[in-house]
Short mmCIF file of C-alpha atoms in Angstrom, two decimals:
data_model
loop_
_atom_site.label_atom_id
_atom_site.label_comp_id
_atom_site.label_asym_id
_atom_site.label_seq_id
_atom_site.Cartn_x
_atom_site.Cartn_y
_atom_site.Cartn_z
CA MET A 3 -52.95 -76.44 -44.92
CA THR A 4 -53.68 -79.43 -47.22
CA THR A 5 -57.75 -80.23 -47.84
CA LEU A 6 -58.92 -82.88 -49.57
CA THR A 7 -62.27 -82.89 -51.51
CA ALA A 8 -65.06 -84.76 -51.05
CA GLN A 9 -64.54 -86.84 -53.60
CA GLN A 10 -60.71 -87.29 -52.61
CA ILE A 11 -62.24 -88.93 -48.80
CA ALA A 12 -64.44 -91.14 -50.69
CA ILE A 13 -61.61 -92.14 -52.80
CA LEU A 14 -59.35 -92.96 -49.42
CA LYS A 15 -61.50 -95.18 -47.59
CA ASP A 16 -62.31 -97.05 -50.73
CA ILE A 17 -58.27 -98.04 -50.85
CA ALA A 18 -58.41 -97.83 -46.87
CA ASN A 19 -60.98 -100.56 -47.29
CA GLY A 20 -59.01 -102.67 -49.62
CA GLY A 21 -59.91 -100.65 -53.21
CA SER A 22 -58.47 -99.87 -55.84
CA GLY A 23 -58.48 -96.38 -55.96
CA GLY A 24 -60.61 -96.19 -59.20
CA GLY A 25 -57.88 -98.31 -60.84
CA LEU A 26 -54.74 -96.01 -58.87
CA TYR A 27 -53.54 -99.37 -57.00
CA SER A 28 -53.24 -102.70 -58.46
CA ASP A 29 -52.23 -104.38 -55.53
CA THR A 30 -54.12 -103.60 -53.12
CA SER A 31 -53.13 -106.93 -50.48
CA LYS A 32 -51.66 -103.65 -48.42
CA PRO A 33 -54.57 -101.06 -48.26
CA TYR A 34 -53.10 -98.56 -45.10
CA ALA A 35 -49.58 -98.96 -46.99
CA ASN A 36 -51.39 -97.72 -50.27
CA SER A 37 -54.16 -94.61 -48.53
CA TYR A 38 -50.49 -93.34 -47.38
CA ASN A 39 -49.17 -93.04 -50.38
CA TYR A 40 -52.11 -91.54 -51.69
CA ILE A 41 -52.40 -89.12 -48.86
CA ARG A 42 -48.66 -87.96 -49.40
CA SER A 43 -49.41 -87.77 -53.13
CA PHE A 44 -51.48 -84.40 -52.22
CA LEU A 45 -47.98 -83.00 -50.91
CA GLY A 46 -45.78 -83.38 -53.63
CA GLY A 47 -45.84 -88.20 -54.17
CA ASP A 48 -42.17 -88.60 -54.94
CA ALA A 49 -40.76 -84.97 -54.06
CA PRO A 50 -42.16 -82.66 -51.33
CA GLY A 51 -44.25 -80.03 -53.98
CA GLU A 52 -43.62 -76.59 -53.37
CA GLY A 53 -45.75 -75.25 -49.79
CA ALA A 54 -45.97 -78.96 -48.94
CA ASP A 55 -45.43 -79.94 -45.09
CA VAL A 56 -42.40 -81.88 -45.54
CA ALA A 57 -42.12 -83.74 -41.92
CA VAL A 58 -45.74 -84.26 -42.48
CA TRP A 59 -44.77 -85.50 -46.35
CA ASN A 60 -41.58 -87.24 -44.58
CA TRP A 61 -43.57 -89.14 -42.15
CA LEU A 62 -46.48 -90.39 -44.32
CA ARG A 63 -43.45 -92.03 -46.59
CA GLY A 64 -42.12 -93.74 -43.31
CA ALA A 65 -45.30 -94.96 -42.33
CA GLU A 66 -45.84 -96.42 -46.07
CA GLY A 67 -42.52 -98.03 -45.38
CA VAL A 68 -43.44 -99.88 -42.17
CA ASN A 69 -46.93 -100.81 -42.82
CA ARG A 70 -45.45 -102.72 -46.18
CA SER A 71 -42.27 -104.10 -43.48
CA GLU A 72 -40.44 -102.51 -46.06
CA GLY A 73 -36.87 -100.39 -45.58
CA GLN A 74 -34.49 -100.36 -43.01
CA PHE A 75 -36.38 -96.85 -41.18
CA SER A 76 -39.43 -99.85 -40.99
CA ALA A 77 -36.90 -101.93 -39.28
CA PHE A 78 -35.70 -99.43 -36.72
CA ILE A 79 -38.85 -99.17 -35.65
CA ARG A 80 -39.47 -102.49 -35.31
CA SER A 81 -36.60 -103.50 -33.71
CA TYR A 82 -36.84 -100.37 -31.16
CA THR A 83 -40.27 -101.03 -30.24
CA ALA A 84 -39.13 -104.76 -29.44
CA ALA A 85 -36.30 -103.81 -27.43
CA GLN A 86 -38.07 -101.59 -25.62
CA VAL A 87 -40.88 -104.61 -24.78
CA GLN A 88 -38.48 -106.68 -23.55
CA ILE A 89 -36.19 -104.80 -21.00
CA ARG A 90 -39.59 -103.22 -19.95
CA GLU A 91 -41.76 -106.12 -19.49
CA GLY A 92 -39.26 -109.18 -20.12
CA ARG A 93 -41.58 -111.19 -22.42
CA THR A 94 -40.22 -111.20 -26.97
CA MET A 95 -43.04 -108.72 -28.85
CA GLN A 96 -44.89 -111.20 -31.01
CA GLN A 97 -44.95 -109.28 -35.11
CA SER A 98 -48.46 -109.57 -34.71
CA GLU A 99 -49.10 -106.34 -32.98
CA LEU A 100 -46.62 -104.39 -34.13
CA ASP A 101 -48.58 -105.03 -37.55
CA ASP A 102 -51.93 -104.70 -35.60
CA ALA A 103 -50.20 -101.25 -33.91
CA SER A 104 -49.11 -99.98 -37.85
CA ASN A 105 -53.00 -100.65 -39.64
CA ARG A 106 -54.37 -99.26 -36.30
CA ILE A 107 -51.80 -95.63 -37.40
CA ALA A 108 -53.21 -96.03 -39.89
CA LEU A 109 -56.90 -95.82 -39.84
CA ALA A 110 -56.92 -92.62 -36.89
CA VAL A 111 -54.58 -91.03 -39.39
CA ILE A 112 -57.51 -91.35 -41.89
CA SER A 113 -60.25 -90.57 -39.20
CA ASP A 114 -59.01 -87.62 -38.74
CA ILE A 115 -58.52 -86.65 -42.73
CA GLU A 116 -62.38 -87.52 -42.71
CA ASN A 117 -63.55 -86.53 -39.53
CA SER A 118 -61.92 -83.08 -40.48
CA GLY A 119 -63.13 -82.35 -43.72
CA GLY A 120 -60.03 -83.65 -45.35
CA ILE A 121 -57.33 -81.40 -43.80
CA ILE A 122 -54.37 -83.58 -43.51
CA PRO A 123 -52.93 -83.19 -40.01
CA SER A 124 -50.36 -81.06 -38.96
CA LEU A 125 -47.06 -83.46 -37.69
CA ARG A 126 -47.73 -82.84 -33.48
CA GLN A 127 -51.12 -84.13 -34.31
CA ILE A 128 -50.27 -87.81 -35.95
CA GLY A 129 -47.49 -87.82 -33.52
CA GLU A 130 -50.62 -87.62 -31.07
CA ARG A 131 -52.51 -90.90 -32.50
CA ASP A 132 -48.68 -92.68 -33.16
CA ALA A 133 -48.26 -92.78 -29.91
CA GLN A 134 -51.94 -93.42 -28.67
CA GLN A 135 -52.20 -96.95 -31.05
CA SER A 136 -48.54 -97.57 -30.41
CA ILE A 137 -49.37 -97.82 -26.81
CA ARG A 138 -53.27 -98.21 -26.63
CA ASP A 139 -52.63 -102.41 -26.71
CA LEU A 140 -49.17 -103.12 -24.41
CA PRO A 141 -49.66 -103.74 -20.48
CA LEU A 142 -47.90 -100.63 -19.70
CA LYS A 143 -49.05 -97.93 -21.75
CA ASP A 144 -46.63 -96.18 -21.08
CA VAL A 145 -45.61 -93.71 -23.62
CA ALA A 146 -42.20 -93.33 -23.39
CA ILE A 147 -41.92 -96.56 -25.43
CA TRP A 148 -43.34 -95.05 -28.29
CA SER A 149 -40.11 -94.99 -31.22
CA GLY A 150 -41.89 -90.94 -32.31
CA ASN A 151 -40.22 -90.11 -29.11
CA PRO A 152 -35.77 -90.02 -30.49
CA LEU A 153 -37.17 -89.54 -33.83
CA PHE A 154 -39.70 -87.03 -34.58
CA VAL A 155 -36.20 -84.84 -33.40
CA LEU A 156 -35.25 -85.50 -36.75
CA LEU A 157 -38.66 -84.45 -38.38
CA GLY A 158 -38.54 -80.71 -36.29
CA ASP A 159 -40.42 -81.54 -33.18
CA ASP A 160 -38.87 -82.15 -30.33
CA THR A 161 -41.76 -81.91 -28.08
CA PHE A 162 -42.39 -85.40 -27.61
CA LEU A 163 -38.51 -86.41 -26.49
CA LYS A 164 -38.61 -83.45 -24.00
CA GLU A 165 -42.61 -84.32 -22.86
CA ASN A 166 -41.77 -88.11 -22.63
CA ILE A 167 -38.59 -88.64 -21.89
CA LEU A 168 -37.01 -85.77 -20.50
CA GLU A 169 -39.28 -84.55 -18.46
CA ASN A 170 -39.01 -85.16 -14.53
CA THR A 171 -34.71 -85.41 -13.49
CA ARG A 172 -35.52 -87.24 -10.68
CA ASP A 173 -36.12 -90.28 -12.67
CA SER A 174 -34.21 -90.98 -15.59
CA TYR A 175 -35.40 -94.81 -16.49
CA ASP A 176 -37.23 -94.22 -19.49
CA PHE A 177 -33.99 -91.73 -20.98
CA PHE A 178 -31.34 -95.02 -20.32
CA VAL A 179 -34.14 -97.04 -21.79
CA MET A 180 -34.47 -95.53 -24.98
CA VAL A 181 -30.37 -95.30 -25.22
CA GLU A 182 -30.68 -99.34 -24.75
CA ALA A 183 -33.02 -99.70 -27.48
CA ALA A 184 -31.83 -97.83 -30.04
CA SER A 185 -28.72 -99.45 -29.63
CA ARG A 186 -30.18 -102.90 -30.15
CA ALA A 187 -32.36 -101.24 -33.04
CA LEU A 188 -28.60 -99.86 -34.46
CA PRO A 189 -25.17 -101.82 -32.99
CA THR A 190 -23.37 -99.24 -34.49
CA ILE A 191 -24.81 -96.48 -32.41
CA ASN A 192 -21.30 -94.74 -30.24
CA SER A 193 -22.98 -91.65 -28.74
CA ILE A 194 -25.79 -89.60 -28.92
CA PRO A 195 -24.57 -87.18 -31.33
CA ASP A 196 -24.53 -90.69 -33.70
CA LEU A 197 -27.94 -91.88 -32.25
CA PHE A 198 -29.78 -88.16 -34.25
CA PHE A 199 -27.86 -88.53 -36.72
CA GLN A 200 -27.93 -92.49 -38.20
CA LEU A 201 -32.12 -91.87 -37.43
CA TRP A 202 -31.59 -88.81 -39.45
CA ASP A 203 -29.68 -91.29 -41.94
CA LEU A 204 -32.21 -93.29 -42.05
CA LEU A 205 -35.50 -90.82 -42.19
CA GLY A 206 -33.31 -89.97 -46.26
CA ILE A 207 -34.36 -86.98 -45.91
CA GLU A 208 -32.63 -83.37 -46.42
CA GLY A 209 -30.84 -81.24 -43.95
CA MET A 210 -29.94 -82.15 -40.88
CA PRO A 211 -32.98 -79.96 -38.52
CA PHE A 212 -32.12 -77.70 -35.86
CA THR A 213 -33.62 -79.60 -33.56
CA ALA A 214 -31.49 -82.44 -33.40
CA ALA A 215 -28.50 -79.56 -31.78
CA SER A 216 -31.34 -78.64 -29.38
CA ALA A 217 -32.16 -82.73 -28.60
CA ILE A 218 -28.16 -83.27 -27.60
CA LEU A 219 -28.13 -80.07 -25.49
CA GLU A 220 -31.50 -81.25 -23.50
CA ILE A 221 -29.88 -84.32 -23.10
CA ASN A 222 -26.67 -82.63 -21.70
CA HIS A 223 -29.26 -80.56 -19.70
CA PHE A 224 -30.53 -83.47 -18.29
CA ILE A 225 -28.19 -85.96 -17.17
CA SER A 226 -26.69 -82.61 -15.45
CA GLU A 227 -29.46 -82.51 -13.40
CA ALA A 228 -30.38 -85.42 -12.27
CA TYR A 229 -26.79 -86.68 -10.99
CA GLY A 230 -25.06 -83.46 -11.01
CA GLY A 231 -21.85 -84.63 -12.78
CA GLN A 232 -19.27 -83.89 -10.23
CA TYR A 233 -17.63 -87.68 -10.66
CA LEU A 234 -18.74 -87.09 -14.32
CA SER A 235 -15.84 -84.75 -15.45
CA GLY A 236 -15.89 -82.94 -18.22
CA ASP A 237 -18.76 -83.11 -21.40
CA VAL A 238 -21.40 -85.29 -19.57
CA ILE A 239 -22.83 -87.18 -23.01
CA ALA A 240 -18.65 -87.71 -23.81
CA ALA A 241 -18.57 -89.40 -20.59
CA LEU A 242 -22.56 -90.87 -21.14
CA ASP A 243 -20.94 -92.31 -24.50
CA GLN A 244 -17.79 -94.17 -23.46
CA ARG A 245 -20.43 -96.46 -21.32
CA ASP A 246 -23.30 -99.64 -22.03
CA ILE A 247 -26.49 -99.47 -20.72
CA TRP A 248 -28.47 -102.17 -18.28
CA ALA A 249 -31.80 -101.51 -17.62
CA ALA A 250 -33.86 -103.53 -15.39
CA ARG A 251 -37.54 -104.33 -16.02
CA GLN A 252 -39.21 -101.23 -14.78
CA ASN A 253 -41.77 -102.03 -12.40
CA ALA A 254 -40.42 -105.72 -11.17
CA ASP A 255 -38.68 -106.91 -7.88
CA GLY A 256 -35.74 -108.24 -8.45
CA ASN A 257 -32.72 -110.12 -7.44
CA ILE A 258 -29.76 -109.47 -10.57
CA SER A 259 -26.57 -110.00 -10.25
CA LEU A 260 -24.74 -108.09 -12.79
CA ASN A 261 -21.12 -109.90 -14.15
CA ASP A 262 -20.21 -108.02 -17.23
CA ASP A 263 -18.71 -104.92 -18.10
CA VAL A 264 -21.51 -102.03 -17.76
CA GLY A 265 -20.61 -98.96 -16.99
CA ILE A 266 -24.26 -97.55 -16.43
CA ILE A 267 -26.83 -99.54 -14.55
CA HIS A 268 -30.82 -98.07 -13.72
CA ALA A 269 -33.07 -100.67 -11.76
CA GLY A 270 -36.19 -99.36 -12.17
CA ASN A 271 -38.96 -98.67 -10.08
CA GLY A 272 -38.85 -102.39 -8.46
CA ASN A 273 -37.69 -103.24 -5.14
CA ASP A 274 -33.75 -104.16 -6.16
CA SER A 275 -31.21 -106.13 -4.46
CA ILE A 276 -28.20 -105.89 -6.97
CA THR A 277 -24.71 -107.57 -6.77
CA VAL A 278 -21.65 -105.86 -9.12
CA PHE A 279 -18.17 -107.92 -9.92
CA LYS A 280 -16.81 -105.27 -12.59
CA ASN A 281 -16.83 -101.55 -13.10
CA ALA A 282 -20.43 -99.18 -13.69
CA ALA A 283 -19.70 -95.63 -13.85
CA LEU A 284 -23.28 -94.97 -12.30
CA ILE A 285 -25.57 -97.27 -10.88
CA ASP A 286 -29.06 -95.79 -9.56
CA GLY A 287 -31.45 -97.61 -8.20
CA GLY A 288 -33.97 -96.34 -9.04
CA SER A 289 -38.28 -95.73 -6.82
CA GLY A 290 -38.66 -98.44 -4.39
CA VAL A 291 -36.21 -100.02 -1.96
CA ASP A 292 -32.79 -101.03 -3.34
CA SER A 293 -29.49 -102.55 -1.83
CA ILE A 294 -26.27 -103.19 -3.77
CA GLU A 295 -23.47 -105.17 -2.63
CA PHE A 296 -19.85 -105.12 -5.03
CA LYS A 297 -17.29 -107.84 -5.26
CA THR A 298 -14.34 -107.52 -5.75
CA GLN A 299 -10.51 -109.14 -5.59
CA ASN A 300 -9.35 -105.71 -4.65
CA ALA A 301 -10.52 -103.68 -1.46
CA LEU A 302 -13.27 -100.67 -1.71
CA ARG A 303 -13.63 -97.88 -0.46
CA LEU A 304 -17.71 -95.99 -0.04
CA VAL A 305 -17.48 -92.44 0.21
CA PHE A 306 -19.92 -90.16 1.40
CA SER A 307 -20.39 -86.66 0.25
CA ASP A 308 -22.62 -84.26 -0.23
CA GLN A 309 -23.82 -83.30 -4.39
CA SER A 310 -26.39 -81.72 -5.74
CA SER A 311 -28.89 -83.94 -7.75
CA ALA A 312 -32.38 -84.78 -8.89
CA VAL A 313 -31.71 -88.22 -8.41
CA PRO A 314 -30.88 -88.47 -4.47
CA PHE A 315 -26.65 -89.12 -4.01
CA SER A 316 -25.77 -92.24 -2.11
CA GLY A 317 -22.12 -92.14 -2.14
CA LEU A 318 -18.83 -93.19 -4.17
CA VAL A 319 -16.97 -96.49 -4.30
CA PHE A 320 -12.99 -96.30 -5.09
CA GLU A 321 -11.56 -99.89 -6.08
CA GLU A 322 -7.82 -99.69 -4.43
CA GLY A 323 -5.40 -101.34 -6.81
CA GLY A 324 -6.96 -100.20 -10.14
CA GLY A 325 -9.32 -101.31 -12.31
CA PHE A 326 -12.76 -99.96 -10.59
CA ASN A 327 -12.62 -96.58 -10.99
CA PRO A 328 -14.94 -94.44 -9.25
CA GLY A 329 -18.99 -95.74 -9.57
CA GLY A 330 -21.26 -93.30 -8.46
CA LEU A 331 -24.10 -94.32 -6.72
CA PHE A 332 -27.58 -93.09 -6.41
CA ASP A 333 -30.79 -93.61 -4.92
CA PHE A 334 -29.66 -97.42 -3.32
CA LYS A 335 -30.87 -97.76 1.16
CA ARG A 336 -28.08 -100.20 1.72
CA ALA A 337 -24.97 -100.42 0.57
CA SER A 338 -22.38 -103.55 0.68
CA LEU A 339 -18.99 -104.06 -0.47
CA TYR A 340 -17.41 -107.65 -0.05
CA ASP A 341 -14.86 -108.99 0.29
CA ILE A 342 -14.36 -112.39 -2.45
CA GLU A 343 -10.56 -113.76 -0.15
CA LYS A 344 -12.62 -113.62 3.15
CA ASN A 345 -15.52 -114.78 1.97
CA GLN A 346 -17.65 -111.96 4.30
CA ALA A 347 -18.66 -108.17 3.68
CA ASP A 348 -16.17 -106.48 4.59
CA ARG A 349 -18.71 -102.88 5.11
CA THR A 350 -21.68 -102.68 4.83
#
């Protein structure tokens, strides 16, 4: 535990208020970034000192870059958060919203230090403040939006991922949106393990924490429990890695038409009507009253069978003549197989 003295707390407050900290900082245009830098100096400065909390040191370094809007780590957090908001709310997040959230996080951490008599908070405490302030002004106020859910895994804490993303196998929406948002922010991601590897690389920390391997196993278990895995033969994650993800707005009703090659579809919480023209390996209607219509040049078969899964299983769709691999349907009230040549529903 590292504790600042009363004098050091006074200097920190001066820096946060735009001061130089008694001449420590000549450029005072980014007071909260300077505050992070000053706090980090008590944990070793440019490198973690002996006995310092390395995870907190790494977080402070990353948070400083985010507040300065500098570096690839900052770019990822901003892009990831904007993608989450665009997917869930259907709107473009403003840069000022991201800046305000970053400033609020800094103020919360500084306040914790002041109110605790100078104690630098633990990684868990920092994560809670980070999450609270990141979503405070968002309409949904859903902690699943927070970029720390995947990122804190690489700092050695996978509890946020488990609590905020993988907490309910009946609802996988948050997980799929997390992966889709991460893929938008880091387009070269090609697998779930690669997601964590690239985040580790962005953080620039030494040694891959064991929590990364633990998180991958948790994700594997989560998907297996959610969907059963009968149609995802073999390793669930290996199957997931090969398929693009599309997620609807979180709470909106909609008429959704997908003509692109999308492997995994999640319709969110609204009452949705979905039309699919091409291959989809897993389609989850989400909560609400949902219907789906398949349109293809080839004949289709909808097969109902028993499957043990947390998400209600609706059936498997096969295309005769190739092209359309078996697709698993989950949580749908109605499914139609449409014959394009006859211009009519073949079966409902």
